[in-house]
GROMACS .gro file of C-alpha atoms in nm:
model
  225
    1MET     CA    1   1.858   1.386  -0.478
    2LYS     CA    2   1.827   1.674  -0.270
    3ARG     CA    3   1.527   1.853  -0.245
    4PRO     CA    4   1.517   2.213  -0.367
    5THR     CA    5   1.417   2.478  -0.071
    6SER     CA    6   1.270   2.712  -0.305
    7SER     CA    7   0.963   2.452  -0.390
    8ARG     CA    8   0.935   2.376  -0.009
    9LYS     CA    9   0.874   2.753   0.060
   10ALA     CA   10   0.627   2.793  -0.228
   11SER     CA   11   0.438   2.508  -0.086
   12ALA     CA   12   0.391   2.636   0.237
   13SER     CA   13   0.300   3.001   0.132
   14PRO     CA   14   0.163   3.049  -0.229
   15PRO     CA   15   0.275   3.353  -0.394
   16ARG     CA   16   0.010   3.654  -0.354
   17GLY     CA   17  -0.239   3.644  -0.603
   18ARG     CA   18  -0.199   3.249  -0.687
   19PRO     CA   19  -0.541   3.103  -0.567
   20LYS     CA   20  -0.495   2.841  -0.259
   21ARG     CA   21  -0.504   2.465  -0.366
   22SER     CA   22  -0.836   2.282  -0.248
   23ALA     CA   23  -0.818   1.973  -0.051
   24GLU     CA   24  -0.970   1.781  -0.332
   25LEU     CA   25  -0.689   1.897  -0.567
   26ILE     CA   26  -0.399   1.858  -0.368
   27GLU     CA   27  -0.542   1.486  -0.321
   28ALA     CA   28  -0.583   1.443  -0.660
   29ARG     CA   29  -0.238   1.556  -0.736
   30ARG     CA   30  -0.065   1.359  -0.503
   31SER     CA   31  -0.250   1.041  -0.628
   32GLN     CA   32  -0.139   1.128  -0.968
   33ILE     CA   33   0.212   1.184  -0.873
   34CYS     CA   34   0.199   0.836  -0.668
   35ALA     CA   35   0.090   0.648  -0.958
   36ALA     CA   36   0.355   0.772  -1.164
   37ALA     CA   37   0.607   0.664  -0.871
   38ILE     CA   38   0.412   0.331  -0.835
   39GLU     CA   39   0.454   0.281  -1.217
   40ARG     CA   40   0.830   0.382  -1.198
   41PHE     CA   41   0.930   0.186  -0.885
   42SER     CA   42   0.775  -0.134  -1.017
   43ARG     CA   43   0.973  -0.088  -1.369
   44ASP     CA   44   1.279   0.029  -1.219
   45GLY     CA   45   1.325  -0.057  -0.865
   46TYR     CA   46   1.293   0.180  -0.555
   47HIS     CA   47   1.670   0.244  -0.529
   48THR     CA   48   1.737   0.326  -0.883
   49THR     CA   49   1.428   0.553  -0.919
   50THR     CA   50   1.468   0.928  -0.912
   51MET     CA   51   1.238   1.218  -0.850
   52GLN     CA   52   1.307   1.329  -1.206
   53SER     CA   53   1.200   1.010  -1.346
   54ILE     CA   54   0.871   1.023  -1.158
   55ALA     CA   55   0.822   1.403  -1.248
   56ASP     CA   56   0.886   1.277  -1.619
   57ASP     CA   57   0.611   0.990  -1.613
   58ALA     CA   58   0.376   1.249  -1.423
   59GLY     CA   59   0.410   1.522  -1.688
   60MET     CA   60   0.519   1.792  -1.434
   61SER     CA   61   0.828   1.963  -1.274
   62VAL     CA   62   1.042   1.775  -1.028
   63GLY     CA   63   1.013   2.117  -0.819
   64LEU     CA   64   0.647   2.059  -0.794
   65ILE     CA   65   0.648   1.712  -0.704
   66TYR     CA   66   0.858   1.820  -0.409
   67SER     CA   67   0.591   2.068  -0.336
   68TYR     CA   68   0.387   1.767  -0.248
   69PHE     CA   69   0.638   1.524  -0.137
   70ARG     CA   70   0.957   1.535   0.073
   71ASP     CA   71   1.142   1.256  -0.092
   72LYS     CA   72   1.106   0.889  -0.250
   73GLU     CA   73   1.021   0.771   0.125
   74ASP     CA   74   0.752   0.993   0.141
   75LEU     CA   75   0.581   0.866  -0.197
   76LEU     CA   76   0.670   0.503  -0.107
   77ILE     CA   77   0.484   0.577   0.261
   78TYR     CA   78   0.184   0.728   0.082
   79ALA     CA   79   0.132   0.448  -0.154
   80MET     CA   80   0.160   0.215   0.173
   81ASN     CA   81  -0.084   0.435   0.359
   82ASP     CA   82  -0.312   0.462   0.094
   83VAL     CA   83  -0.344   0.046   0.088
   84LEU     CA   84  -0.387   0.041   0.480
   85ASP     CA   85  -0.665   0.323   0.477
   86ALA     CA   86  -0.832   0.147   0.225
   87TYR     CA   87  -0.884  -0.139   0.437
   88VAL     CA   88  -1.037   0.082   0.719
   89ARG     CA   89  -1.281   0.208   0.478
   90GLU     CA   90  -1.398  -0.066   0.257
   91VAL     CA   91  -1.431  -0.358   0.512
   92PRO     CA   92  -1.708  -0.200   0.730
   93ILE     CA   93  -1.852  -0.145   0.415
   94ALA     CA   94  -1.831  -0.522   0.328
   95ILE     CA   95  -1.981  -0.617   0.645
   96ALA     CA   96  -2.248  -0.352   0.720
   97SER     CA   97  -2.538  -0.559   0.551
   98LYS     CA   98  -2.437  -0.890   0.720
   99THR     CA   99  -2.574  -1.021   1.051
  100ASN     CA  100  -2.450  -1.359   1.083
  101PRO     CA  101  -2.077  -1.357   1.227
  102LEU     CA  102  -1.965  -1.625   0.958
  103ASP     CA  103  -2.101  -1.416   0.668
  104GLN     CA  104  -1.953  -1.096   0.850
  105PHE     CA  105  -1.607  -1.299   0.856
  106ILE     CA  106  -1.612  -1.421   0.491
  107ALA     CA  107  -1.725  -1.077   0.402
  108ALA     CA  108  -1.441  -0.900   0.580
  109VAL     CA  109  -1.170  -1.101   0.405
  110HIS     CA  110  -1.327  -1.062   0.064
  111GLY     CA  111  -1.338  -0.649   0.178
  112PHE     CA  112  -0.939  -0.721   0.223
  113GLY     CA  113  -0.907  -0.889  -0.114
  114ARG     CA  114  -1.067  -0.622  -0.313
  115VAL     CA  115  -0.866  -0.361  -0.165
  116VAL     CA  116  -0.556  -0.574  -0.258
  117ASP     CA  117  -0.686  -0.661  -0.636
  118GLU     CA  118  -0.763  -0.303  -0.709
  119ARG     CA  119  -0.423  -0.199  -0.571
  120ARG     CA  120  -0.217  -0.452  -0.660
  121PRO     CA  121   0.091  -0.255  -0.761
  122ALA     CA  122   0.118  -0.043  -0.445
  123TRP     CA  123   0.050  -0.349  -0.268
  124LEU     CA  124   0.354  -0.555  -0.413
  125ILE     CA  125   0.599  -0.196  -0.395
  126GLY     CA  126   0.507  -0.218  -0.022
  127TYR     CA  127   0.554  -0.559   0.032
  128ARG     CA  128   0.882  -0.557  -0.214
  129GLU     CA  129   1.032  -0.215  -0.070
  130SER     CA  130   0.928  -0.181   0.301
  131HIS     CA  131   1.308  -0.267   0.401
  132MET     CA  132   1.375   0.061   0.242
  133LEU     CA  133   1.193   0.286   0.481
  134SER     CA  134   1.373   0.434   0.785
  135PRO     CA  135   1.331   0.249   1.132
  136GLU     CA  136   1.072   0.509   1.218
  137ALA     CA  137   0.863   0.511   0.905
  138ARG     CA  138   0.854   0.120   0.923
  139ARG     CA  139   0.739   0.100   1.296
  140GLU     CA  140   0.469   0.341   1.204
  141ILE     CA  141   0.360   0.137   0.901
  142LEU     CA  142   0.372  -0.159   1.096
  143GLN     CA  143   0.176  -0.021   1.388
  144LYS     CA  144  -0.118   0.063   1.132
  145ASP     CA  145  -0.084  -0.279   0.960
  146VAL     CA  146  -0.155  -0.466   1.282
  147ALA     CA  147  -0.435  -0.251   1.382
  148THR     CA  148  -0.605  -0.342   1.049
  149THR     CA  149  -0.572  -0.699   1.154
  150LYS     CA  150  -0.868  -0.628   1.423
  151LEU     CA  151  -1.112  -0.576   1.130
  152ILE     CA  152  -1.034  -0.973   1.079
  153GLU     CA  153  -0.945  -1.093   1.430
  154ASP     CA  154  -1.288  -0.939   1.562
  155ARG     CA  155  -1.511  -1.142   1.343
  156ILE     CA  156  -1.325  -1.460   1.428
  157ARG     CA  157  -1.395  -1.396   1.784
  158ALA     CA  158  -1.739  -1.347   1.695
  159CYS     CA  159  -1.738  -1.676   1.516
  160ILE     CA  160  -1.633  -1.859   1.815
  161LYS     CA  161  -1.863  -1.676   2.062
  162ALA     CA  162  -2.158  -1.774   1.856
  163GLU     CA  163  -2.023  -2.139   1.822
  164LEU     CA  164  -1.949  -2.128   1.457
  165PHE     CA  165  -1.601  -2.209   1.493
  166HIS     CA  166  -1.430  -2.452   1.739
  167PRO     CA  167  -1.214  -2.251   1.987
  168ILE     CA  168  -0.887  -2.178   1.800
  169ASP     CA  169  -0.583  -1.948   1.779
  170THR     CA  170  -0.742  -1.643   1.670
  171GLN     CA  171  -0.432  -1.455   1.596
  172MET     CA  172  -0.306  -1.746   1.408
  173LEU     CA  173  -0.617  -1.779   1.208
  174THR     CA  174  -0.644  -1.405   1.134
  175TYR     CA  175  -0.268  -1.398   0.984
  176GLN     CA  176  -0.348  -1.724   0.777
  177SER     CA  177  -0.665  -1.552   0.638
  178LEU     CA  178  -0.462  -1.258   0.539
  179LEU     CA  179  -0.185  -1.476   0.404
  180LEU     CA  180  -0.444  -1.628   0.190
  181VAL     CA  181  -0.546  -1.248   0.063
  182HIS     CA  182  -0.180  -1.116   0.016
  183GLY     CA  183  -0.121  -1.454  -0.205
  184TRP     CA  184  -0.376  -1.298  -0.454
  185ALA     CA  185  -0.128  -1.019  -0.504
  186LEU     CA  186   0.193  -1.233  -0.530
  187ALA     CA  187   0.037  -1.510  -0.745
  188ALA     CA  188  -0.251  -1.383  -0.989
  189TRP     CA  189  -0.058  -1.399  -1.236
  190ARG     CA  190  -0.073  -1.762  -1.232
  191LEU     CA  191  -0.433  -1.793  -1.224
  192PRO     CA  192  -0.554  -1.550  -1.547
  193ARG     CA  193  -0.893  -1.721  -1.551
  194MET     CA  194  -0.978  -1.674  -1.173
  195THR     CA  195  -1.144  -1.368  -0.989
  196CYS     CA  196  -1.001  -1.279  -0.690
  197ARG     CA  197  -1.339  -1.318  -0.524
  198ARG     CA  198  -1.332  -1.706  -0.655
  199TYR     CA  199  -0.994  -1.756  -0.526
  200ILE     CA  200  -1.071  -1.656  -0.188
  201ASP     CA  201  -1.378  -1.823  -0.171
  202ARG     CA  202  -1.196  -2.154  -0.282
  203GLY     CA  203  -0.898  -2.072  -0.052
  204LEU     CA  204  -1.142  -2.001   0.255
  205SER     CA  205  -1.319  -2.327   0.184
  206ILE     CA  206  -0.991  -2.536   0.254
  207LEU     CA  207  -0.890  -2.308   0.547
  208LEU     CA  208  -1.207  -2.297   0.736
  209LYS     CA  209  -1.340  -2.675   0.703
  210PRO     CA  210  -1.153  -2.797   1.007
  211ILE     CA  211  -1.276  -2.528   1.234
  212LEU     CA  212  -1.638  -2.490   1.134
  213VAL     CA  213  -1.857  -2.641   1.384
  214ASP     CA  214  -2.101  -2.779   1.116
  215GLY     CA  215  -1.822  -2.857   0.866
  216ASN     CA  216  -1.996  -2.652   0.611
  217TYR     CA  217  -1.843  -2.357   0.417
  218PRO     CA  218  -2.121  -2.165   0.215
  219GLN     CA  219  -2.185  -2.350  -0.100
  220ILE     CA  220  -1.968  -2.250  -0.403
  221ASP     CA  221  -1.997  -2.350  -0.772
  222TRP     CA  222  -1.666  -2.513  -0.809
  223ASN     CA  223  -1.734  -2.485  -1.193
  224GLU     CA  224  -1.688  -2.117  -1.209
  225GLN     CA  225  -1.366  -1.955  -1.238
   0.00000   0.00000   0.00000
């Protein structure tokens, strides 16, 4: 659907007498629209979803939506960036109270897991529909995604330096750790009684056992779901 030019102009320069929208209000409205888009993308698929159907779900006019987003691709990019930006915010917080490199690594993986768990629909849409992005948009998202992997890779290097891990291929362990996290978004429905935290702990205990110098992963209550 072609974007109405009148809505675009209204977004750039609000009519005299209308109060300017605060940054908080703009972001809240964008989040509201994006939530409606994610739900519609999940139900109908990205290709068949229209901006009008998103407007209907969001309870607003399609013209208003165009004043916040250029098109469907803009909405998809926003949803994917929301997940990537959350990694950058949440993972440093997760490791801030840890001093041991192994504890920091485990906390970092759990930080990724919490983001995926809290934003599972958006993560799944990005995973499933990223091929619909323009080549330029895909490159930008990929670059940002690769940059977030340093949040894990740097912790692995610290574990090796502290002689907690045997020397290993850090890039491969980074991606194996992220695959574990991503697996939660893809298969959580198969594990209805298990929490994301328990899933990651159990997965890391298997993944890390061969590379831990002392061979001992932090104690887990295997009876807890």
